[in-house]
Every structure is written in structure tokens, then in C-alpha cells.
CSV table of C-alpha atoms and ligand atoms in Angstrom, one decimal:
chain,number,residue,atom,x,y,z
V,1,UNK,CA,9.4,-11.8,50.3
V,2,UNK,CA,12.6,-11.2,48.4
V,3,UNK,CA,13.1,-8.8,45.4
V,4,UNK,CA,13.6,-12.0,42.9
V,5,UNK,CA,9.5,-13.8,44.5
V,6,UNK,CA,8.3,-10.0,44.3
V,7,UNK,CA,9.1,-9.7,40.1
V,8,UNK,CA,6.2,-11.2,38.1
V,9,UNK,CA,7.9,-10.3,34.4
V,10,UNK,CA,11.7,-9.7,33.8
V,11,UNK,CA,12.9,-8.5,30.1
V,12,UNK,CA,16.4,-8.9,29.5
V,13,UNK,CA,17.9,-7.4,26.7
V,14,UNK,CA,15.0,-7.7,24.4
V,15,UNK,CA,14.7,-6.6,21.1
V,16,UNK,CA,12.0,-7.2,18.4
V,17,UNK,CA,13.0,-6.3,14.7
V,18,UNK,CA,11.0,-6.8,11.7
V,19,UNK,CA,12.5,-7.8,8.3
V,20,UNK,CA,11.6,-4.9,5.3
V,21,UNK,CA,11.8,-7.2,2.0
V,22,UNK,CA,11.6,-6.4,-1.3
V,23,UNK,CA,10.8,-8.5,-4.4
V,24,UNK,CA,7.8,-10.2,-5.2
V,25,UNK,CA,8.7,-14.1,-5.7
V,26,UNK,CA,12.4,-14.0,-3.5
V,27,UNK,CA,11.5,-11.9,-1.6
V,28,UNK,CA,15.1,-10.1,-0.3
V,29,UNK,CA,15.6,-8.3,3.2
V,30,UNK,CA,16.0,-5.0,2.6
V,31,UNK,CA,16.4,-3.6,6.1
V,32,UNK,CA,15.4,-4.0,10.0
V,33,UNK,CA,12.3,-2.2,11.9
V,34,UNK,CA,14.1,-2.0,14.9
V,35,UNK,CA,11.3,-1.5,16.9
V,36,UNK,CA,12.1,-2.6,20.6
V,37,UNK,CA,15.6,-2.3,20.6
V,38,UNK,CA,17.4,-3.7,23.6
V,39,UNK,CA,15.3,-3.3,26.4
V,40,UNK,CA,15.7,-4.4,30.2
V,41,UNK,CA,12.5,-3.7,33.2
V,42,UNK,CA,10.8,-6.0,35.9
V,43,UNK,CA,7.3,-6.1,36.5
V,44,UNK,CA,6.9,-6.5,40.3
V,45,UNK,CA,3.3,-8.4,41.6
V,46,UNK,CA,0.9,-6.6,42.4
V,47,UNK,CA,2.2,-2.8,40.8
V,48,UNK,CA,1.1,-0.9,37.5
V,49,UNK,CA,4.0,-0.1,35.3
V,50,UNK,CA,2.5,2.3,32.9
V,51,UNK,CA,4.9,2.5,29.7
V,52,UNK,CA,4.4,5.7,27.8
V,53,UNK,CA,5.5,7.0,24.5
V,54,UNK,CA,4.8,8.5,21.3
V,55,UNK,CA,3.2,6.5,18.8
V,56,UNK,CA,5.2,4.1,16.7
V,57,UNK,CA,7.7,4.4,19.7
V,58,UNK,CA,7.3,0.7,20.3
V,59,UNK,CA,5.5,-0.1,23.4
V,60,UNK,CA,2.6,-2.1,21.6
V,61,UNK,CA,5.1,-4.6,20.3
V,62,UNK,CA,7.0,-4.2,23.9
V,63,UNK,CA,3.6,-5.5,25.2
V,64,UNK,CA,3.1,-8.4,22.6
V,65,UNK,CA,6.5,-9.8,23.2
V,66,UNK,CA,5.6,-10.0,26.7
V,67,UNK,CA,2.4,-11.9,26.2
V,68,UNK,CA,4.7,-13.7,23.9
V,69,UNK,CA,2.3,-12.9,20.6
V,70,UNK,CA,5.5,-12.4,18.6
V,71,UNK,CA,8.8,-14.2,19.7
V,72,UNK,CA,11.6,-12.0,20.3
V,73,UNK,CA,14.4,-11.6,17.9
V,74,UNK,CA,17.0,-11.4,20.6
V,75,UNK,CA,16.7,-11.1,24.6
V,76,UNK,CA,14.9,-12.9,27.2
V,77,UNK,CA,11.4,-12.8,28.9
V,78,UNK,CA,11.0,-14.6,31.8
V,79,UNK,CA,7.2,-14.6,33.7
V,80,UNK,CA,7.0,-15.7,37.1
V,81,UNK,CA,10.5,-17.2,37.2
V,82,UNK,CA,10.5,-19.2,34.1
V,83,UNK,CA,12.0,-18.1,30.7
V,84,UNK,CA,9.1,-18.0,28.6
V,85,UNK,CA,11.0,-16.5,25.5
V,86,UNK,CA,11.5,-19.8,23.0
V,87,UNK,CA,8.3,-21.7,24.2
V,88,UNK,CA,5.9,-22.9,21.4
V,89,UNK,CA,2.2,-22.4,21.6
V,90,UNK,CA,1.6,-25.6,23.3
V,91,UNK,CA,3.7,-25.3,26.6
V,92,UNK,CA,2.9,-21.1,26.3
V,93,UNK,CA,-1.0,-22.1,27.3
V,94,UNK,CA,-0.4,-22.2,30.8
V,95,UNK,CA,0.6,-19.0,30.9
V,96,UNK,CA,-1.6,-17.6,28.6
V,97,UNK,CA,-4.4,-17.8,31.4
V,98,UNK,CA,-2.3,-16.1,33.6
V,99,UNK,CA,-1.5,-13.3,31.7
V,100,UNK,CA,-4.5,-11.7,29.7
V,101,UNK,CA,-4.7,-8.6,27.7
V,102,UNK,CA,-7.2,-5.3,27.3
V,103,UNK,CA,-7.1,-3.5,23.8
V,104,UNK,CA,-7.5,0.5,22.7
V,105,UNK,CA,-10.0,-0.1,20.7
V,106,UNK,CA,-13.0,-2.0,22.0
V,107,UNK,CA,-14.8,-1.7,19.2
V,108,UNK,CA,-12.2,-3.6,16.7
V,109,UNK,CA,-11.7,-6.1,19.4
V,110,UNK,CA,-15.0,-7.9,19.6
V,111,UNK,CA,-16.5,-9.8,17.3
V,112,UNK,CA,-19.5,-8.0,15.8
V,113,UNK,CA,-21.7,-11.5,15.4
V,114,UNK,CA,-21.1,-12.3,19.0
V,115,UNK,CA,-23.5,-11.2,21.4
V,116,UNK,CA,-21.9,-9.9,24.7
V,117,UNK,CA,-22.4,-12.7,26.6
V,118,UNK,CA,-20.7,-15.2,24.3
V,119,UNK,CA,-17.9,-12.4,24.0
V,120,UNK,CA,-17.2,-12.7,28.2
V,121,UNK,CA,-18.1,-16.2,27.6
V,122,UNK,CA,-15.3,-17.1,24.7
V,123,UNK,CA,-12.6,-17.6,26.6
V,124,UNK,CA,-13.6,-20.4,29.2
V,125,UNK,CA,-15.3,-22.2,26.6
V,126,UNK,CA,-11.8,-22.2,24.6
V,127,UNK,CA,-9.8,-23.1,27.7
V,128,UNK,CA,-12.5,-25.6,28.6
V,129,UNK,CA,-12.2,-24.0,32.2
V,130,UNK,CA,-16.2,-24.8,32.7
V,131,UNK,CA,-17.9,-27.8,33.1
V,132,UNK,CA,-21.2,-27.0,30.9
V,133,UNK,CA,-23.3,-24.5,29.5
V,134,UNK,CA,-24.8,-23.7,32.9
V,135,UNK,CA,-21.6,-23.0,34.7
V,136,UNK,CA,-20.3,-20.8,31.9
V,137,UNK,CA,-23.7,-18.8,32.3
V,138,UNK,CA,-23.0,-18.3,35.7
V,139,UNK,CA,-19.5,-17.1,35.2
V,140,UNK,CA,-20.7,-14.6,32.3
V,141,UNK,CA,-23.0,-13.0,35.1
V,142,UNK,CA,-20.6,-12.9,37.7
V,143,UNK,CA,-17.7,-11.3,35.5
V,144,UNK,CA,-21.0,-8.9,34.1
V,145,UNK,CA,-21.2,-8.0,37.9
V,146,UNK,CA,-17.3,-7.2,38.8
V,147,UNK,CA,-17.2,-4.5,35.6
V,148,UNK,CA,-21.0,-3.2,36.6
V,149,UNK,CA,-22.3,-4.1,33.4
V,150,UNK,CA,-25.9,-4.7,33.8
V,151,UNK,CA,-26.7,-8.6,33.0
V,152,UNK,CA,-30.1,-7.4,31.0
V,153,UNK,CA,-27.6,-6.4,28.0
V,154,UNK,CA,-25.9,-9.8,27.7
V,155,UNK,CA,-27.9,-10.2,24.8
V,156,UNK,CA,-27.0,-7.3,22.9
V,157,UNK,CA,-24.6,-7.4,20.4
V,158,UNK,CA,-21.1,-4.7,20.5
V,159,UNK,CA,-22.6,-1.8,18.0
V,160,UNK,CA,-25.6,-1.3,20.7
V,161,UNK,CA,-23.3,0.0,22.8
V,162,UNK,CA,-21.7,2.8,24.2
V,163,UNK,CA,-17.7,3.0,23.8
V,164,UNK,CA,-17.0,2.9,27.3
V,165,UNK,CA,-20.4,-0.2,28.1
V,166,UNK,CA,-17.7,-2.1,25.2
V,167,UNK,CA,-14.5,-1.4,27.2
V,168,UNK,CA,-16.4,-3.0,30.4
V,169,UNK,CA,-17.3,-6.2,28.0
V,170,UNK,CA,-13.4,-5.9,27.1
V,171,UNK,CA,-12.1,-5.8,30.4
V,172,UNK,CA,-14.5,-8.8,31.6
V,173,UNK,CA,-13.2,-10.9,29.0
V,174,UNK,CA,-10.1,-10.6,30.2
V,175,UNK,CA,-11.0,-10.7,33.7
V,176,UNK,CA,-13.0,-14.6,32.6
V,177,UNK,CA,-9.9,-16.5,33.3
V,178,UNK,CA,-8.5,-14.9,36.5
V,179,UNK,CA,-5.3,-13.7,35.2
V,180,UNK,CA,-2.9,-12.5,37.7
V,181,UNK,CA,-1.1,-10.2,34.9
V,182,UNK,CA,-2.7,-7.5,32.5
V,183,UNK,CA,-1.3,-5.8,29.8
V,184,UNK,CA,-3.5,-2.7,29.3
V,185,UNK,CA,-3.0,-1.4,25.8
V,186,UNK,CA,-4.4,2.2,25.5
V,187,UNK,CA,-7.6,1.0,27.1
V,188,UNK,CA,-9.1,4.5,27.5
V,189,UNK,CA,-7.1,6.1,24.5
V,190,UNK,CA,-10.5,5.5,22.5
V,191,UNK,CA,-13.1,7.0,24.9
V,192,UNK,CA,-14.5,10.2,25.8
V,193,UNK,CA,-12.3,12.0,28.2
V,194,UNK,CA,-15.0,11.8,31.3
V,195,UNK,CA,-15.5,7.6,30.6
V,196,UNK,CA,-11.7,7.3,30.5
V,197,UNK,CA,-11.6,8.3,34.1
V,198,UNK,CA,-14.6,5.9,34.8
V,199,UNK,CA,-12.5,3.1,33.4
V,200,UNK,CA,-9.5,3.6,35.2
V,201,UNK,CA,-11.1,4.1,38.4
V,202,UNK,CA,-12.7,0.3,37.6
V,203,UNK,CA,-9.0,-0.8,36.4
V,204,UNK,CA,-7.8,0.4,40.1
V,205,UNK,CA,-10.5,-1.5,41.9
V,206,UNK,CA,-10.5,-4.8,40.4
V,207,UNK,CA,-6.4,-4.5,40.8
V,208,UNK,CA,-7.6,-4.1,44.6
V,209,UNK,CA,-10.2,-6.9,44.4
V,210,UNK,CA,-8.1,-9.6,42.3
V,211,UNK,CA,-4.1,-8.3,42.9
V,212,UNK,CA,-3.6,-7.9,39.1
V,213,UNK,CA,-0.4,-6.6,37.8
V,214,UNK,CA,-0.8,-4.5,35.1
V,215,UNK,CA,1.7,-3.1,31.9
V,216,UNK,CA,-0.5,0.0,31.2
V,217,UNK,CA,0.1,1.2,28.0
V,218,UNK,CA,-0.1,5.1,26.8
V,219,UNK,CA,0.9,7.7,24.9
V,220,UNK,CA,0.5,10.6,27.3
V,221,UNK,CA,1.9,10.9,30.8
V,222,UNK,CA,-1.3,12.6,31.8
V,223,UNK,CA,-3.1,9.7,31.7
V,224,UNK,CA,-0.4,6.8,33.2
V,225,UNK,CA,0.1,9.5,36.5
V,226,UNK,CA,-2.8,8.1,38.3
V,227,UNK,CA,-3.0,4.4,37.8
V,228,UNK,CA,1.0,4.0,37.5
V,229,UNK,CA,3.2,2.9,40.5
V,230,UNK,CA,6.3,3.5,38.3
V,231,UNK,CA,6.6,4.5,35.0
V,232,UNK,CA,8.8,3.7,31.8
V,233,UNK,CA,9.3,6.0,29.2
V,234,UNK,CA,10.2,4.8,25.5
V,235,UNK,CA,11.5,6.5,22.6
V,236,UNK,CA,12.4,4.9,19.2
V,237,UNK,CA,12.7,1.3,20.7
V,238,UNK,CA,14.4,1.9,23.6
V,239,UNK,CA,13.3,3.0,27.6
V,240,UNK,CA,14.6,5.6,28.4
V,241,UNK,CA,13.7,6.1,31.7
V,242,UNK,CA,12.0,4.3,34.7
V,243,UNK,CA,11.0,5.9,38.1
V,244,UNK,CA,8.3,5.6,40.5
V,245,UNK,CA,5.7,7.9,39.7
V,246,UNK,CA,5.8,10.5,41.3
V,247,UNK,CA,9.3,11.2,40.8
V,248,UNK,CA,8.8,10.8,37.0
V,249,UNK,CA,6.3,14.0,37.5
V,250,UNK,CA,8.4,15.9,39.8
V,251,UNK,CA,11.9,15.7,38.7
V,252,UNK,CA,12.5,13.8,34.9
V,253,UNK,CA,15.9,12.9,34.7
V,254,UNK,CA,16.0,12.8,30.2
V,255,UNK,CA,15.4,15.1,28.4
V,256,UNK,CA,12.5,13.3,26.5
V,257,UNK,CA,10.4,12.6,29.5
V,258,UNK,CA,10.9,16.6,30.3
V,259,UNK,CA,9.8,17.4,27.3
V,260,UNK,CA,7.1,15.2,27.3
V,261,UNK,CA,5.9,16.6,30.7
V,262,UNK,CA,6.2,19.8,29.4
V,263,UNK,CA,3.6,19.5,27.3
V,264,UNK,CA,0.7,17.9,30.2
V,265,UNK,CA,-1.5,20.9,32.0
V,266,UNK,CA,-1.2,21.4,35.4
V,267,UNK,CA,-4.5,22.5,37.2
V,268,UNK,CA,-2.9,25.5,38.6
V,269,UNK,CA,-3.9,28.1,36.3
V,270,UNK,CA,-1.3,30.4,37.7
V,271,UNK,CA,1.6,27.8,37.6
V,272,UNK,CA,0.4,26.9,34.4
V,273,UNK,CA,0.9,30.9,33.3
V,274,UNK,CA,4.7,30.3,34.1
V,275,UNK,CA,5.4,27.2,32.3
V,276,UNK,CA,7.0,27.2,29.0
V,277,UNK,CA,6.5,23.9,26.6
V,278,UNK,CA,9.4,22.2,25.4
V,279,UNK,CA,9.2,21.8,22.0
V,280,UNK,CA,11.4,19.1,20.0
V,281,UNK,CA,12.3,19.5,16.7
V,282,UNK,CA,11.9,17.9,13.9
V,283,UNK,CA,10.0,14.3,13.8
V,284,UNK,CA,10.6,10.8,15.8
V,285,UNK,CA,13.4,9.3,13.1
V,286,UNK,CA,12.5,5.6,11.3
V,287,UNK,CA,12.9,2.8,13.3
V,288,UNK,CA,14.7,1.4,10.1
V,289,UNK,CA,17.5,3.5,10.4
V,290,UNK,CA,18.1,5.1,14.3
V,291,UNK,CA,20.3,7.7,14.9
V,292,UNK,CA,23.8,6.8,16.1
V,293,UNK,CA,24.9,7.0,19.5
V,294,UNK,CA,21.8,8.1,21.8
V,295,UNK,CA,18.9,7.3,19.3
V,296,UNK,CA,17.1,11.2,21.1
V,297,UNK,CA,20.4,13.3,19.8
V,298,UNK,CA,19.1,14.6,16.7
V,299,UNK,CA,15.8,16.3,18.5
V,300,UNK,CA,17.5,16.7,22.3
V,301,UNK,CA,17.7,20.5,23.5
V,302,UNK,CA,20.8,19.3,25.7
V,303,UNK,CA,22.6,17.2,22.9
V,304,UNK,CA,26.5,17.9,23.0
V,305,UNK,CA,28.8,16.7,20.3
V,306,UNK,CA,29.3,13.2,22.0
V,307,UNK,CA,26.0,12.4,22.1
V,308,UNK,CA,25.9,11.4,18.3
V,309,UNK,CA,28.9,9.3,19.0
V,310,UNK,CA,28.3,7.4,22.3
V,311,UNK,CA,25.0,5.1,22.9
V,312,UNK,CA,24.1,6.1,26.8
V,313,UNK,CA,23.4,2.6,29.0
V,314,UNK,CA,19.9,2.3,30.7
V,315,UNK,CA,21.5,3.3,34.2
V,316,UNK,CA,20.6,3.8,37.9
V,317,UNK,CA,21.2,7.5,38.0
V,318,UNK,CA,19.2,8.0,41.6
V,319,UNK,CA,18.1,5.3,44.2
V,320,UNK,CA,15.8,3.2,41.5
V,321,UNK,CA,15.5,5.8,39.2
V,322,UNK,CA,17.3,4.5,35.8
V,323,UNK,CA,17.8,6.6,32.8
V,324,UNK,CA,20.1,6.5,29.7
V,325,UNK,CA,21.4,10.1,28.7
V,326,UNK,CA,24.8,10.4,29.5
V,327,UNK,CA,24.6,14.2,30.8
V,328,UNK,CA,22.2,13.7,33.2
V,329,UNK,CA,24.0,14.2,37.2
V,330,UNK,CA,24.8,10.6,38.3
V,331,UNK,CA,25.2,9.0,34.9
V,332,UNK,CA,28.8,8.7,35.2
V,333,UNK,CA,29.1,6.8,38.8
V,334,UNK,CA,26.5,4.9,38.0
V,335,UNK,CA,27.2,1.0,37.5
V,336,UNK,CA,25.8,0.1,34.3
V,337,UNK,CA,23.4,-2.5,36.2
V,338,UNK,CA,20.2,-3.9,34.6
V,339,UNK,CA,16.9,-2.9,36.7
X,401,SF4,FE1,20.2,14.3,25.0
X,401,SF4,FE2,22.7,13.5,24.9
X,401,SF4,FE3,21.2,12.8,27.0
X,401,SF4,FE4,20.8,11.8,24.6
X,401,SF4,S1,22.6,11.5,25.8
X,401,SF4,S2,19.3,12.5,25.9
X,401,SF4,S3,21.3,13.5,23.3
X,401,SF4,S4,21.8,14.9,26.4
């Protein structure tokens, strides 16, 4: 298999601002929420890329440009080979089935009159992917199954459940279609630190089972490390690094993702005597009006005067391990390549 068969989901370039108006009958753009801002990744079949960054850092609209919820302002996202970026609803429905999403907050995301049968149920009755009632049935209990939720609660309605029993009904809903693609958006922010493990164990398996791809969304690095193949850190719009794993946790190459690191425990109590947080000043600047030159300067321990002036490129610093900070070793012979 080459390298262009092996990507599910290329971005190129994309950016998703929104207009701030002002004015209540003509109505006047005030501004731009620049909040994915020029970014380029690949996806490869059968990985987890988790995507982790503070909040309002852009990731949930990074994912809902890739499921093509909002159209891009500028950029290009291709799934599976095919640029996907300007198609309507009608041609997206094809790939819609293919690529399926998981929300934070199980709760919001299911509808409180449905019982949680008809909520596994929903989606093959609106992609008519079932002959009749009795097939559907049969679907529900086999989708029950695969997330171990026990079939005797099909008739129970979301608020008669536990957080992480509703994640289970969230995950086999998106599971009804057989989707080769998930984007996982917090899924386990929401629930109680010993069910979030529970659910990413599950998340793992059926990745085993059904060779998903997954976008796993998160805001802290702790929770990405086990599930993640590689990982892409975003700040203010833009990634700012992208590693596998393991080197992500062992030697960060921006400042942002050390930071960020800084601040996860180690089990170790005695290493964890030695280590000293990084803390970043000040808050995460408005989307509506970045920072010139690298959008990190005004917070970045390591910022020199020409940071504020030149906008680091996204940059293969290491053997596919990308970062845009233009002091970090390797920035400078790097070919400004896309990944
Ligand atoms: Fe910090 Fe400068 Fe690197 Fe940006 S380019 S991350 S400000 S050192």
C-alpha cells in the first residue's frame, strides 16, 4: 500500500472563519473568528490522531469541517481521495455513512423522547439502510451487543441512565452505519474519571474489531496518550505540532506542547517531586484578532524579538515530526513541506 491508498482524510490549507456583524436590520461585518486558521494533516486508515488543545483553540470546528458540517471558508478536504470540500448535501450523503461522529456530552446529544432503542435505531431508518421494522430490531440488538449494553434497557429512555450507559448508546449510534471514520469529540471529557477509561478501552476494541479511524478530540494530553497513534496539538487556529505519540510525550518540540505536558502527572511520585510546571502567562488571545507573526509569541517562555514579526511554517523539524516555532533545532533546514 502506498502513502497516498494509506491516507483516509487530507486538509489542505484549511481555514474556517466566522463573520462578527453588527447592526440589527443590515447587518455589517465587523470582524473575522479566525478560528482554524490555515491548517494542513492526513489521517492515515486505520490510526487515531488525537487533536488536543485548550478550549476555544479550534479543534471542534477542525472536526466539523471534516465531517463537512460547516463548509470551509478557504482550503481543501479531501476523504478517501475525493475532494469533498464544495459538495452540497445531496452528493455529501455517501460519505456521511462513512464517516460518523461521537459527541462530549451524551446527555445533550440524544433526544430525551426517544427511547434507546429508537436512538441506535435513528440512523438506519433515515438512511433507509434496513429493509423493515424487524431487521432494524435486529441491528439495534446487535449494535447493543458490540458496546455491552444490556438489550433489557432498550426501552429506557437517556435520563434512566448512567453517563457512561449514554456514551455506550452514543457510540452505538454511530457504530449503526458501519462507518470506517470517527471523529471522537471529547467523548469521555463528561464522565467520571474511572468510566472514561472504560470508554476508551471500548473505543480501542471496536477500532480492533471494525478498523475505524478515529480524529479523537481533547483538551488534555493525558487523556489522548493512550488511544493516540500520533498526535496534533492546536493553539489559536493553528497545529502547531504533529508527532507520533510517543515522541509527543518524550521530547515536544514547541513550546506550547511543553508547556502543556508540563502540566500532566507522571506516576512516578519521585520524578514527579522534580518536575517544575510551566506556566504561561497571560490568557489564550481572541481568535478575532491573533497575534502577529507566531500567534504563541505573546505567552512563549522562548519568544525572541522576531517571533512577533515572522509567522513560523508548519515544518518537518525531525523524521515525521512537524512543528511551526522557528527556534526549535531543525526548523531552519527544514523544507517547508505539507504533512
Ligand atoms: Fe515561541 Fe517564537 Fe517558537 Fe513561537 S516561534 S513558539 S514565539 S519560540
Amino acid at each position: 500500500m502506498n502513502a497516498a491508498q494509506d491516507t483516509i482524510l487530507r486538509l489542505e490549507g484549511l481555514k474556517m472563519h466566522f463573520p462578527v456583524t453588527s447592526g440589527i436590520f443590515f447587518q455589517r461585518v465587523q470582524g473575522w473568528i479566525k478560528a482554524v486558521d490555515g491548517v494542513s494533516l492526513t489521517i492515515r486508515r486505520g490510526e487515531t490522531l488525537g487533536l488536543v488543545g485548550e478550549s476555544g483553540c479550534g479543534k471542534t470546528t477542525l472536526g466539523r469541517c471534516v465531517l463537512r458540517l460547516y463548509k470551509p471558508t478557504e482550503g481543501r478536504v479531501e476523504y478517501d481521495g475525493q475532494d469533498i470540500t464544495d459538495l452540497g448535501n445531496r452528493d455529501l450523503r455517501p460519505f456521511r455513512r462513512r464517516m460518523q461522529v461521537i459527541f462530549q456530552d451524551p446527555y445533550a446529544s440524544l433526544n430525551p423522547r426517544m427511547t434507546a432503542g429508537r436512538i441506535i435505531g435513528e440512523p438506519l431508518a433515515i438512511h433507509k439502510t434496513v429493509a423493515d421494522r424487524e431487521e432494524q430490531r435486529r441491528r439495534v440488538l446487535e449494535l447493543a451487543e458490540i458496546v455491552s449494553f444490556h438489550p433489557s434497557m432498550l426501552d429506557r429512555f437517556p435520563h434512566e441512565f448512567s453517563s457512561g450507559q449514554r456514551q455506550r448508546i452514543g457510540i452505538a449510534r454511530a457504530l449503526a452505519l458501519n462507518p470506517e471514520f470517527i471523529v471522537a469529540d471529547e467523548p469521555v471529557s463528561a464522565l467520571d474519571v474511572s468510566i472514561q477509561a472504560q470508554i476508551i478501552n471500548l473505543l480501542m476494541e471496536l477500532q480492533q474489531q471494525m478498523g475505524l479511524t478515529y480524529l479523537f478530540i481533547a483538551h488534555d494530553l493525558s487523556v489522548v496518550r493512550h488511544i493516540s497513534n500520533r498526535v496534533a496539538v492546536m493553539y489559536l487556529g493553528h497545529v502547531v505540532e504533529l508527532a507520533d505519540s510517543d515522541v509527543i510525550y518524550s521530547d515536544p518540540a514547541h513550546p506550547y506542547t511543553q508547556a502543556l505536558l508540563s502540566a500532566v502527572p507522571v506516576p512516578d511520585p519521585a520524578v514527579e517531586a522534580t518536575r517544575e510546571p510551566i506556566i504561561l502567562p497571560g490568557e489564550t488571545p481572541s481568535p478575532l484578532n491573533p497575534p502577529s507573526g507566531c500567534v504563541f509569541h505573546p505567552r512563549c517562555p522562548m519568544a525572541e524579538d522576531r517571533c512577533s514579526r515572522e509567522t513560523p511554517e508548519f515544518r518537518e523539524v525531525r523524521p515525521n515530526h512537524w512543528a511551526a516555532c522557528l527556534l526549535t533545532p531543525g526548523y531552519d533546514q527544514a523544507p517547508p513541506v505539507k504533512p
